Tab-separated table of C-alpha atoms and ligand atoms in Angstrom:
chain	number	residue	atom	x	y	z
A	59	MET	CA	-0.052	0.063	-0.094
A	60	VAL	CA	1.434	3.363	-1.009
A	61	ASP	CA	1.453	6.000	1.698
A	62	SER	CA	-0.270	9.278	0.907
A	63	SER	CA	3.000	11.269	1.486
A	64	GLU	CA	4.536	9.340	-1.395
A	65	VAL	CA	2.020	10.661	-4.035
A	66	GLN	CA	3.604	13.377	-5.989
A	67	ARG	CA	0.692	15.550	-7.262
A	68	GLY	CA	1.245	16.635	-10.777
A	69	LEU	CA	4.433	14.360	-10.761
A	70	GLN	CA	6.278	17.304	-9.274
A	71	ASP	CA	9.891	16.633	-8.770
A	72	VAL	CA	9.483	13.022	-10.025
A	73	VAL	CA	12.501	12.002	-12.252
A	74	ALA	CA	10.720	9.910	-14.776
A	75	LEU	CA	13.415	9.110	-17.289
A	76	GLN	CA	17.043	9.820	-18.519
A	77	SER	CA	17.437	12.259	-21.369
A	78	ARG	CA	20.424	13.783	-23.206
A	79	ILE	CA	18.446	16.457	-24.941
A	80	CYS	CA	17.762	19.291	-22.421
A	81	PHE	CA	18.924	20.366	-19.111
A	82	ILE	CA	17.159	22.932	-16.908
A	83	ASP	CA	18.711	24.345	-13.589
A	84	GLY	CA	15.870	25.901	-12.007
A	85	VAL	CA	18.012	27.292	-9.140
A	86	ARG	CA	20.657	28.901	-11.265
A	87	GLY	CA	18.140	29.767	-14.073
A	88	ARG	CA	20.003	27.979	-16.817
A	89	LEU	CA	18.751	26.054	-19.878
A	90	ILE	CA	20.987	23.771	-21.903
A	91	TYR	CA	20.142	22.105	-25.100
A	92	GLN	CA	22.377	18.966	-25.756
A	93	GLY	CA	25.345	20.857	-23.841
A	94	TYR	CA	24.814	24.354	-25.267
A	95	ASP	CA	23.627	27.217	-23.151
A	96	ILE	CA	20.409	28.837	-24.445
A	97	ARG	CA	21.923	32.300	-24.362
A	98	ASP	CA	24.736	31.234	-26.882
A	99	LEU	CA	22.189	29.497	-29.120
A	100	ALA	CA	19.758	32.426	-28.990
A	101	ALA	CA	22.502	35.026	-29.856
A	102	ARG	CA	24.403	33.010	-32.568
A	103	SER	CA	22.439	30.052	-33.842
A	104	THR	CA	19.324	29.769	-36.186
A	105	PHE	CA	16.296	27.735	-35.443
A	106	GLU	CA	17.485	25.190	-38.279
A	107	GLU	CA	20.662	24.794	-36.506
A	108	VAL	CA	19.082	24.173	-33.111
A	109	ALA	CA	16.637	21.514	-34.770
A	110	TYR	CA	19.583	19.670	-35.938
A	111	LEU	CA	21.231	19.972	-32.553
A	112	LEU	CA	18.129	18.415	-30.958
A	113	TRP	CA	17.670	15.781	-33.499
A	114	TYR	CA	21.352	14.549	-34.111
A	115	GLY	CA	23.076	15.593	-30.674
A	116	ARG	CA	25.653	17.990	-32.181
A	117	LEU	CA	25.624	21.441	-33.964
A	118	PRO	CA	25.696	20.877	-37.823
A	119	ASN	CA	28.644	22.011	-39.783
A	120	ALA	CA	27.963	24.337	-42.883
A	121	ALA	CA	27.258	21.503	-45.241
A	122	GLN	CA	24.887	19.638	-42.952
A	123	LEU	CA	23.040	22.824	-41.989
A	124	ALA	CA	22.544	23.674	-45.664
A	125	GLU	CA	21.396	19.989	-46.293
A	126	LEU	CA	18.767	20.386	-43.607
A	127	THR	CA	17.704	23.733	-44.476
A	128	ASP	CA	17.168	22.516	-48.170
A	129	ARG	CA	15.275	19.490	-46.890
A	130	ILE	CA	12.895	21.493	-44.590
A	131	GLY	CA	12.295	23.880	-47.437
A	132	ALA	CA	11.493	21.209	-49.873
A	133	LEU	CA	9.168	19.459	-47.442
A	134	ARG	CA	6.809	22.380	-46.914
A	135	ALA	CA	3.996	21.485	-49.362
A	136	LEU	CA	1.149	19.710	-47.861
A	137	PRO	CA	-0.046	16.534	-49.726
A	138	PRO	CA	-3.121	17.927	-51.803
A	139	PRO	CA	-5.743	15.649	-49.931
A	140	LEU	CA	-4.563	17.147	-46.632
A	141	ALA	CA	-4.736	20.632	-47.913
A	142	GLU	CA	-8.329	20.171	-49.005
A	143	ARG	CA	-9.131	18.834	-45.580
A	144	VAL	CA	-7.571	21.970	-43.943
A	145	GLU	CA	-9.525	24.150	-46.416
A	146	ALA	CA	-12.673	22.357	-45.292
A	147	MET	CA	-12.079	22.905	-41.602
A	148	PRO	CA	-14.279	25.637	-39.757
A	149	VAL	CA	-12.798	29.113	-40.013
A	150	ASP	CA	-13.992	29.835	-36.521
A	151	ALA	CA	-11.993	27.103	-35.076
A	152	HIS	CA	-9.003	27.848	-32.732
A	153	PRO	CA	-5.692	27.278	-34.962
A	154	MET	CA	-4.475	24.864	-32.098
A	155	ASP	CA	-7.412	22.711	-32.916
A	156	ILE	CA	-6.448	22.937	-36.710
A	157	LEU	CA	-3.097	22.008	-36.128
A	158	ARG	CA	-3.948	19.024	-34.060
A	159	THR	CA	-6.441	17.647	-36.551
A	160	ALA	CA	-4.086	18.354	-39.465
A	161	VAL	CA	-1.112	16.567	-37.703
A	162	SER	CA	-3.160	13.608	-37.158
A	163	ALA	CA	-4.508	13.635	-40.592
A	164	LEU	CA	-1.075	14.035	-42.177
A	165	ALA	CA	-0.214	10.390	-41.052
A	166	PHE	CA	-2.736	8.989	-43.479
A	167	PHE	CA	-0.680	10.262	-46.276
A	168	GLU	CA	2.883	9.350	-44.950
A	169	PRO	CA	2.772	5.932	-43.158
A	170	GLU	CA	6.485	5.325	-43.640
A	171	GLU	CA	7.689	8.513	-41.854
A	172	THR	CA	5.257	7.986	-38.863
A	173	LYS	CA	6.482	4.532	-38.067
A	174	PRO	CA	8.292	4.078	-34.727
A	175	GLY	CA	12.100	3.603	-35.253
A	176	PRO	CA	14.983	5.414	-37.086
A	177	SER	CA	12.806	6.251	-40.177
A	178	SER	CA	10.850	8.792	-38.003
A	179	ILE	CA	13.581	11.337	-38.155
A	180	GLY	CA	12.005	11.801	-41.812
A	181	GLY	CA	8.664	12.467	-39.994
A	182	ALA	CA	10.309	14.845	-37.543
A	183	GLN	CA	11.554	16.817	-40.330
A	184	ARG	CA	8.398	16.716	-42.313
A	185	LEU	CA	6.268	17.963	-39.381
A	186	THR	CA	8.678	20.674	-38.510
A	187	ALA	CA	8.415	21.811	-42.207
A	188	VAL	CA	4.654	21.683	-42.646
A	189	LEU	CA	3.496	23.127	-39.307
A	190	PRO	CA	3.663	26.973	-40.675
A	191	THR	CA	2.085	25.799	-43.932
A	192	ILE	CA	-0.952	24.346	-42.155
A	193	LEU	CA	-1.130	27.516	-40.119
A	194	GLY	CA	-0.587	29.756	-43.003
A	195	GLN	CA	-3.256	28.118	-45.254
A	196	PHE	CA	-5.873	28.065	-42.593
A	197	HIS	CA	-5.263	31.627	-41.371
A	198	ARG	CA	-5.081	33.096	-45.076
A	199	ARG	CA	-8.388	31.752	-45.885
A	200	ARG	CA	-10.102	33.256	-42.728
A	201	ALA	CA	-8.285	36.668	-43.209
A	202	GLY	CA	-8.858	36.850	-46.931
A	203	LEU	CA	-5.263	36.749	-47.647
A	204	PRO	CA	-3.831	35.312	-50.963
A	205	PRO	CA	-3.191	31.430	-51.079
A	206	ILE	CA	0.213	30.303	-49.429
A	207	ARG	CA	3.110	29.436	-51.685
A	208	GLU	CA	6.033	27.223	-50.412
A	209	ARG	CA	9.056	29.465	-50.386
A	210	PRO	CA	11.803	27.101	-49.968
A	211	GLU	CA	14.434	29.881	-50.145
A	212	LEU	CA	13.068	31.381	-46.835
A	213	SER	CA	14.394	30.406	-43.516
A	214	GLN	CA	11.911	28.785	-41.057
A	215	ALA	CA	11.380	32.052	-39.140
A	216	ALA	CA	10.901	34.200	-42.447
A	217	TYR	CA	8.558	31.405	-43.790
A	218	LEU	CA	6.521	31.319	-40.752
A	219	LEU	CA	5.936	35.060	-40.877
A	220	TYR	CA	5.341	34.993	-44.555
A	221	ALA	CA	2.791	32.143	-44.174
A	222	LEU	CA	0.841	34.106	-41.518
A	223	LEU	CA	1.105	37.625	-42.612
A	224	ASP	CA	1.637	37.345	-46.485
A	225	ARG	CA	4.643	39.727	-46.159
A	226	GLU	CA	8.380	39.015	-45.661
A	227	PRO	CA	9.943	40.137	-42.429
A	228	SER	CA	12.809	42.836	-42.048
A	229	GLU	CA	15.978	41.508	-40.850
A	230	LEU	CA	15.183	42.581	-37.318
A	231	GLU	CA	11.733	40.827	-37.378
A	232	GLU	CA	13.286	37.668	-38.670
A	233	LYS	CA	15.807	37.714	-36.080
A	234	ALA	CA	13.293	38.236	-33.300
A	235	ILE	CA	10.982	35.387	-34.623
A	236	ASP	CA	14.153	33.241	-35.009
A	237	VAL	CA	15.249	33.955	-31.380
A	238	ALA	CA	11.685	33.062	-30.323
A	239	LEU	CA	11.801	29.762	-32.050
A	240	VAL	CA	15.098	29.008	-30.695
A	241	LEU	CA	14.018	29.632	-27.204
A	242	HIS	CA	10.816	27.590	-27.441
A	243	ALA	CA	12.288	24.520	-29.346
A	244	ASP	CA	12.737	22.265	-26.270
A	245	HIS	CA	12.143	22.285	-22.439
A	246	GLU	CA	12.854	18.891	-21.034
A	247	LEU	CA	9.840	17.076	-19.603
A	248	ASN	CA	7.294	19.764	-19.916
A	249	ALA	CA	3.697	18.721	-20.063
A	250	SER	CA	3.283	18.376	-23.814
A	251	THR	CA	6.720	16.630	-24.379
A	252	PHE	CA	5.887	14.143	-21.641
A	253	ALA	CA	2.614	13.493	-23.381
A	254	ALA	CA	4.376	12.965	-26.612
A	255	ARG	CA	6.785	10.488	-24.885
A	256	VAL	CA	4.076	8.864	-23.018
A	257	THR	CA	2.387	8.086	-26.356
A	258	ALA	CA	5.683	7.065	-27.983
A	259	SER	CA	6.350	4.709	-25.174
A	260	THR	CA	3.558	2.545	-26.159
A	261	LEU	CA	5.154	2.008	-29.411
A	262	SER	CA	2.509	4.197	-31.076
A	263	ASP	CA	3.518	6.253	-34.174
A	264	LEU	CA	5.226	9.710	-34.218
A	265	TYR	CA	2.153	11.502	-35.581
A	266	SER	CA	0.036	10.207	-32.731
A	267	ALA	CA	2.651	11.388	-30.283
A	268	ILE	CA	2.832	14.822	-31.675
A	269	THR	CA	-1.023	15.023	-31.929
A	270	SER	CA	-0.956	14.275	-28.169
A	271	ALA	CA	1.516	17.101	-27.767
A	272	VAL	CA	-0.178	19.722	-29.639
A	273	GLY	CA	-3.345	18.915	-27.497
A	274	THR	CA	-1.531	19.238	-24.486
A	275	LEU	CA	0.317	22.441	-25.467
A	276	LYS	CA	-3.016	24.160	-25.983
A	277	GLY	CA	-3.797	24.339	-22.322
A	278	PRO	CA	-3.650	28.076	-20.575
A	279	LEU	CA	-1.329	26.550	-18.002
A	280	HIS	CA	1.070	25.481	-20.682
A	281	GLY	CA	1.356	27.203	-24.133
A	282	GLY	CA	-1.752	28.850	-24.005
A	283	ALA	CA	-0.546	31.472	-21.644
A	284	ASN	CA	1.212	33.750	-24.170
A	285	GLU	CA	-2.121	34.531	-25.844
A	286	ARG	CA	-3.718	35.253	-22.567
A	287	VAL	CA	-0.973	37.544	-21.402
A	288	VAL	CA	-1.518	40.073	-24.347
A	289	ARG	CA	-5.380	39.928	-23.791
A	290	LEU	CA	-4.666	40.809	-20.246
A	291	LEU	CA	-2.473	43.787	-21.282
A	292	ASP	CA	-5.234	44.978	-23.522
A	293	GLN	CA	-7.690	44.595	-20.728
A	294	ILE	CA	-5.394	46.698	-18.459
A	295	GLY	CA	-4.823	49.327	-21.024
A	296	SER	CA	-2.383	51.718	-19.195
A	297	THR	CA	0.400	51.277	-16.525
A	298	ASP	CA	-1.490	53.072	-13.873
A	299	ARG	CA	-4.042	50.461	-13.910
A	300	VAL	CA	-1.831	47.507	-13.504
A	301	GLU	CA	-1.795	47.627	-9.768
A	302	GLU	CA	-5.556	47.671	-9.395
A	303	VAL	CA	-6.199	44.970	-11.980
A	304	VAL	CA	-3.589	42.490	-10.607
A	305	ARG	CA	-4.787	42.835	-7.208
A	306	GLY	CA	-8.382	42.218	-8.290
A	307	MET	CA	-7.060	39.098	-9.954
A	308	LEU	CA	-5.034	37.735	-6.843
A	309	ASP	CA	-8.016	38.550	-4.530
A	310	ARG	CA	-10.271	36.313	-6.730
A	311	HIS	CA	-7.274	33.642	-6.658
A	312	GLU	CA	-6.800	33.966	-10.418
A	313	ARG	CA	-3.562	33.161	-12.017
A	314	VAL	CA	-1.517	35.875	-13.863
A	315	MET	CA	-0.322	34.273	-17.032
A	316	GLY	CA	3.135	34.518	-17.935
A	317	PHE	CA	4.442	34.130	-14.201
A	318	GLY	CA	5.501	31.195	-12.268
A	319	HIS	CA	7.084	27.855	-13.120
A	320	ARG	CA	7.162	24.321	-11.942
A	321	VAL	CA	10.838	24.088	-12.428
A	322	TYR	CA	12.587	27.642	-12.204
A	323	LYS	CA	12.742	29.147	-8.941
A	324	VAL	CA	14.297	32.279	-10.413
A	325	GLU	CA	13.596	34.148	-13.460
A	326	ASP	CA	13.427	31.776	-16.646
A	327	PRO	CA	16.147	32.588	-18.762
A	328	ARG	CA	14.154	32.576	-21.899
A	329	ALA	CA	12.144	35.572	-20.350
A	330	THR	CA	15.266	37.538	-19.883
A	331	ILE	CA	16.160	37.222	-23.464
A	332	LEU	CA	12.674	37.949	-24.760
A	333	ARG	CA	12.301	40.991	-22.488
A	334	ASP	CA	15.181	42.469	-24.408
A	335	TRP	CA	13.622	41.495	-27.627
A	336	SER	CA	10.177	43.005	-26.742
A	337	ARG	CA	11.895	46.408	-25.949
A	338	ARG	CA	13.836	46.204	-29.298
A	339	ILE	CA	11.020	45.440	-31.406
A	340	GLY	CA	8.776	48.004	-29.437
A	341	GLU	CA	11.396	50.744	-30.118
A	342	ALA	CA	11.939	49.780	-33.702
A	343	LYS	CA	8.076	50.036	-34.222
A	344	GLY	CA	7.872	53.285	-32.136
A	345	ASP	CA	5.468	51.504	-29.754
A	346	ARG	CA	6.631	50.611	-26.229
A	347	HIS	CA	3.247	50.237	-24.513
A	348	TYR	CA	3.304	46.469	-24.213
A	349	PHE	CA	6.839	46.749	-22.883
A	350	ASP	CA	6.000	49.361	-20.230
A	351	LEU	CA	3.031	47.476	-19.234
A	352	LEU	CA	4.926	44.210	-18.929
A	353	ARG	CA	7.622	45.919	-16.830
A	354	ARG	CA	5.025	47.371	-14.465
A	355	LEU	CA	3.149	43.952	-14.555
A	356	GLU	CA	6.333	42.330	-13.377
A	357	GLU	CA	7.012	44.718	-10.586
A	358	VAL	CA	3.479	44.416	-9.171
A	359	VAL	CA	3.395	40.360	-9.504
A	360	HIS	CA	6.896	40.088	-7.876
A	361	ARG	CA	5.944	42.297	-5.034
A	362	GLU	CA	2.505	40.791	-4.306
A	363	LYS	CA	3.392	37.096	-4.992
A	364	GLY	CA	7.270	36.575	-5.333
A	365	LEU	CA	6.546	35.316	-8.881
A	366	TYR	CA	9.230	35.663	-11.669
A	367	PRO	CA	8.342	35.674	-15.434
A	368	ASN	CA	8.459	32.724	-17.637
A	369	VAL	CA	8.797	32.493	-21.376
A	370	ASP	CA	5.174	33.282	-22.048
A	371	LEU	CA	5.282	36.735	-20.610
A	372	TYR	CA	7.187	38.528	-23.320
A	373	SER	CA	6.716	36.407	-26.347
A	374	GLY	CA	3.074	37.719	-27.086
A	375	SER	CA	4.224	41.248	-27.147
A	376	ILE	CA	6.689	40.615	-29.795
A	377	TYR	CA	4.160	38.786	-32.050
A	378	ALA	CA	1.621	41.238	-31.587
A	379	LEU	CA	3.755	44.056	-32.788
A	380	LEU	CA	4.677	42.189	-35.865
A	381	GLY	CA	0.957	42.055	-36.574
A	382	VAL	CA	0.445	38.321	-35.788
A	383	PRO	CA	-3.187	37.719	-34.499
A	384	TYR	CA	-3.361	36.690	-30.770
A	385	ASP	CA	-4.881	33.240	-31.466
A	386	LEU	CA	-1.709	32.264	-33.549
A	387	PHE	CA	0.798	32.853	-30.497
A	388	THR	CA	0.420	29.350	-29.172
A	389	PRO	CA	0.708	27.889	-32.680
A	390	ILE	CA	4.055	29.590	-33.176
A	391	PHE	CA	5.086	27.966	-29.928
A	392	ALA	CA	3.992	24.590	-31.359
A	393	ALA	CA	5.809	25.428	-34.695
A	394	SER	CA	8.957	25.473	-32.593
A	395	ARG	CA	8.579	22.849	-29.875
A	396	VAL	CA	7.765	20.306	-32.607
A	397	ALA	CA	11.540	20.205	-33.022
A	398	GLY	CA	12.095	19.148	-29.324
A	399	TRP	CA	8.913	16.983	-29.286
A	400	THR	CA	10.169	14.906	-32.085
A	401	ALA	CA	13.597	14.650	-30.624
A	402	HIS	CA	12.203	13.354	-27.621
A	403	VAL	CA	10.076	10.756	-29.526
A	404	LEU	CA	13.162	9.696	-31.331
A	405	GLU	CA	15.027	9.127	-28.001
A	406	GLU	CA	12.034	7.433	-26.580
A	407	TYR	CA	12.116	4.832	-29.482
A	408	GLU	CA	15.753	4.217	-28.873
A	409	ASP	CA	15.437	3.424	-25.233
A	410	LEU	CA	11.723	2.462	-24.954
A	411	ARG	CA	10.173	1.679	-21.630
A	412	LEU	CA	6.244	1.864	-21.296
A	413	ILE	CA	5.480	4.819	-19.217
A	414	ARG	CA	2.977	3.825	-16.840
A	415	PRO	CA	2.860	5.294	-13.211
A	416	THR	CA	0.351	4.066	-10.508
A	417	ALA	CA	-2.192	5.867	-8.465
A	418	LYS	CA	-2.952	5.767	-4.916
A	419	TYR	CA	-6.504	4.552	-4.638
A	420	VAL	CA	-8.767	6.495	-2.476
A	421	GLY	CA	-12.059	5.129	-3.506
A	422	ALA	CA	-14.328	2.591	-1.634
A	423	LEU	CA	-13.639	-1.205	-1.601
A	424	ASP	CA	-15.623	-4.228	-1.182
A	425	LEU	CA	-19.054	-2.566	-1.861
A	426	PRO	CA	-22.016	-5.196	-2.008
A	427	TYR	CA	-23.225	-5.489	-5.563
A	428	VAL	CA	-26.759	-4.323	-6.085
A	429	PRO	CA	-28.704	-5.530	-9.181
A	430	VAL	CA	-29.970	-2.531	-11.408
A	431	ASP	CA	-33.580	-3.177	-10.733
A	432	GLN	CA	-32.970	-3.020	-6.962
A	433	ARG	CA	-31.016	0.263	-6.963
A	434	GLY	CA	-32.662	3.376	-5.452
B	563	LIG	N1	-0.393	33.819	-10.785
B	563	LIG	C1	-0.860	33.778	-9.609
B	563	LIG	N2	-0.489	32.911	-8.648
B	563	LIG	C2	0.326	31.881	-9.009
B	563	LIG	C3	0.811	31.929	-10.336
B	563	LIG	C4	0.429	32.868	-11.212
B	563	LIG	N3	0.932	32.864	-12.524
B	563	LIG	N4	1.625	30.823	-10.547
B	563	LIG	C5	1.694	30.176	-9.338
B	563	LIG	N5	0.785	30.841	-8.459
B	563	LIG	C6	0.771	30.525	-7.052
B	563	LIG	C7	-0.282	29.497	-6.862
B	563	LIG	O1	-1.762	30.096	-6.683
B	563	LIG	C8	0.069	28.796	-5.562
B	563	LIG	O2	-0.264	29.758	-4.563
B	563	LIG	P1	-0.856	29.104	-3.085
B	563	LIG	O3	0.291	28.096	-2.644
B	563	LIG	O4	-1.052	30.395	-2.361
B	563	LIG	O5	-2.046	28.348	-3.531
B	563	LIG	C9	1.502	28.896	-5.690
B	563	LIG	O6	1.828	29.882	-6.494
B	563	LIG	C10	2.224	27.549	-6.244
B	563	LIG	O7	1.445	27.268	-7.533
B	563	LIG	P2	1.322	25.857	-8.093
B	563	LIG	O8	0.299	25.944	-9.053
B	563	LIG	O9	1.556	24.704	-7.021
B	563	LIG	O10	2.651	25.945	-8.811
B	563	LIG	P3	2.994	24.979	-10.232
B	563	LIG	O11	4.302	24.571	-10.102
B	563	LIG	O12	1.895	23.762	-10.448
B	563	LIG	O13	2.717	26.095	-11.336
B	563	LIG	C11	2.540	27.057	-13.304
B	563	LIG	C12	3.363	26.173	-12.447
B	563	LIG	C13	3.045	27.352	-14.591
B	563	LIG	C14	1.283	26.092	-13.747
B	563	LIG	C15	1.919	28.259	-12.615
B	563	LIG	O14	2.858	29.013	-12.238
B	563	LIG	C16	0.750	29.045	-13.492
B	563	LIG	O15	-0.308	28.619	-13.510
B	563	LIG	N6	1.299	30.090	-14.148
B	563	LIG	C17	0.539	30.640	-15.142
B	563	LIG	C18	0.489	30.037	-16.399
B	563	LIG	C19	1.608	30.217	-17.207
B	563	LIG	O16	2.108	31.189	-17.370
B	563	LIG	N7	1.932	29.128	-17.798
B	563	LIG	C20	3.203	29.215	-18.707
B	563	LIG	C21	4.224	28.248	-18.043
B	563	LIG	S1	5.904	28.446	-18.816
B	563	LIG	C22	5.743	27.831	-20.527
B	563	LIG	C23	4.916	26.650	-20.725
B	563	LIG	O17	5.408	25.508	-19.917
B	563	LIG	O18	4.187	26.629	-21.614
């Protein structure tokens, strides 16, 4: 019989598996991908380099990077029957629901890439390549923009912005999105990655694992927080109202999105980098109002609750200033995290062990069985 003190609600602090992919030092505020500090990667690498690093365990040389970049560019087109399905999806659906269903449907057309085992590296690259296309096709239809073209010559960051906005980003905008993609690409056993690994651990296929992950990322306690942060900023409106709104939320025991973390006990290092990018983009656009609101929000939330910002606090302000609609913020997170999800699924297939914890039973035992016609 398990003692109640042994139950770790939410699996907090439980070490569930070994991984070489990502290390979080929650006390010192460090994040490492395959040995490299996120600060170096954000400053000096592109998303494509980081995806290579996550999948293959080492940074690519110039030829390997060019080959991967070409491959991702070449894999962007959707199979026509999938494009038709995306076309038929409801325009008022949340883009995360579109993504979840489209990822699942992609498996019909690519049975080889999705099989558990080494061939699923092809599926990993395929999924990374097509997520922006799925989002772009869906969003352009509802926004009345021209149909998407696959633009193999564009970097993943530039393609994502082109797919969503039908315009090519400036150098600064492309770098801002690329940094955001680098920073979101992996985060150890976060809920969506864990969901993907649980699915893969049953020897289910790659696309099923990523479908599980997309559905898990959607929740407001996980990737859904970035969209809600900007909605809150709009509701607050001006810096002199931050105090009043936050106090009201805390009095009602509501959570302020973009703050707190299960693992970091200090500031999330991704928030530190994105804060600087939020300021830079704000200044470049001549609009610092999100940045000023966020700085004030940080002060008040830290003073009232001792909480630090997480990755979701500043990202939405950058996307909003680039003109991205709010409901596409979490899908941008997915378009990056897919690299990490797939790397974890590949690692799971290499060292497979069914993930199946136990529960402490707190229900009744030995109830006398009453036939249906005698139940009150
Ligand atoms: N606003 C207000 N109070 C909070 C918050 C917050 N954002 N985060 C934690 N708390 C409080 C919580 O109410 C609790 O207080 P008390 O002990 O008085 O009941 C205490 O802090 C501990 O909270 P917890 O829920 O036990 O901590 P956790 O480790 O389960 O929570 C979290 C982690 C991320 C779910 C939580 O901090 C949260 O809900 N944050 C807001 C949502 C958010 O920003 N999510 C993005 C997370 S980072 C990116 C990602 O993974 O997608």
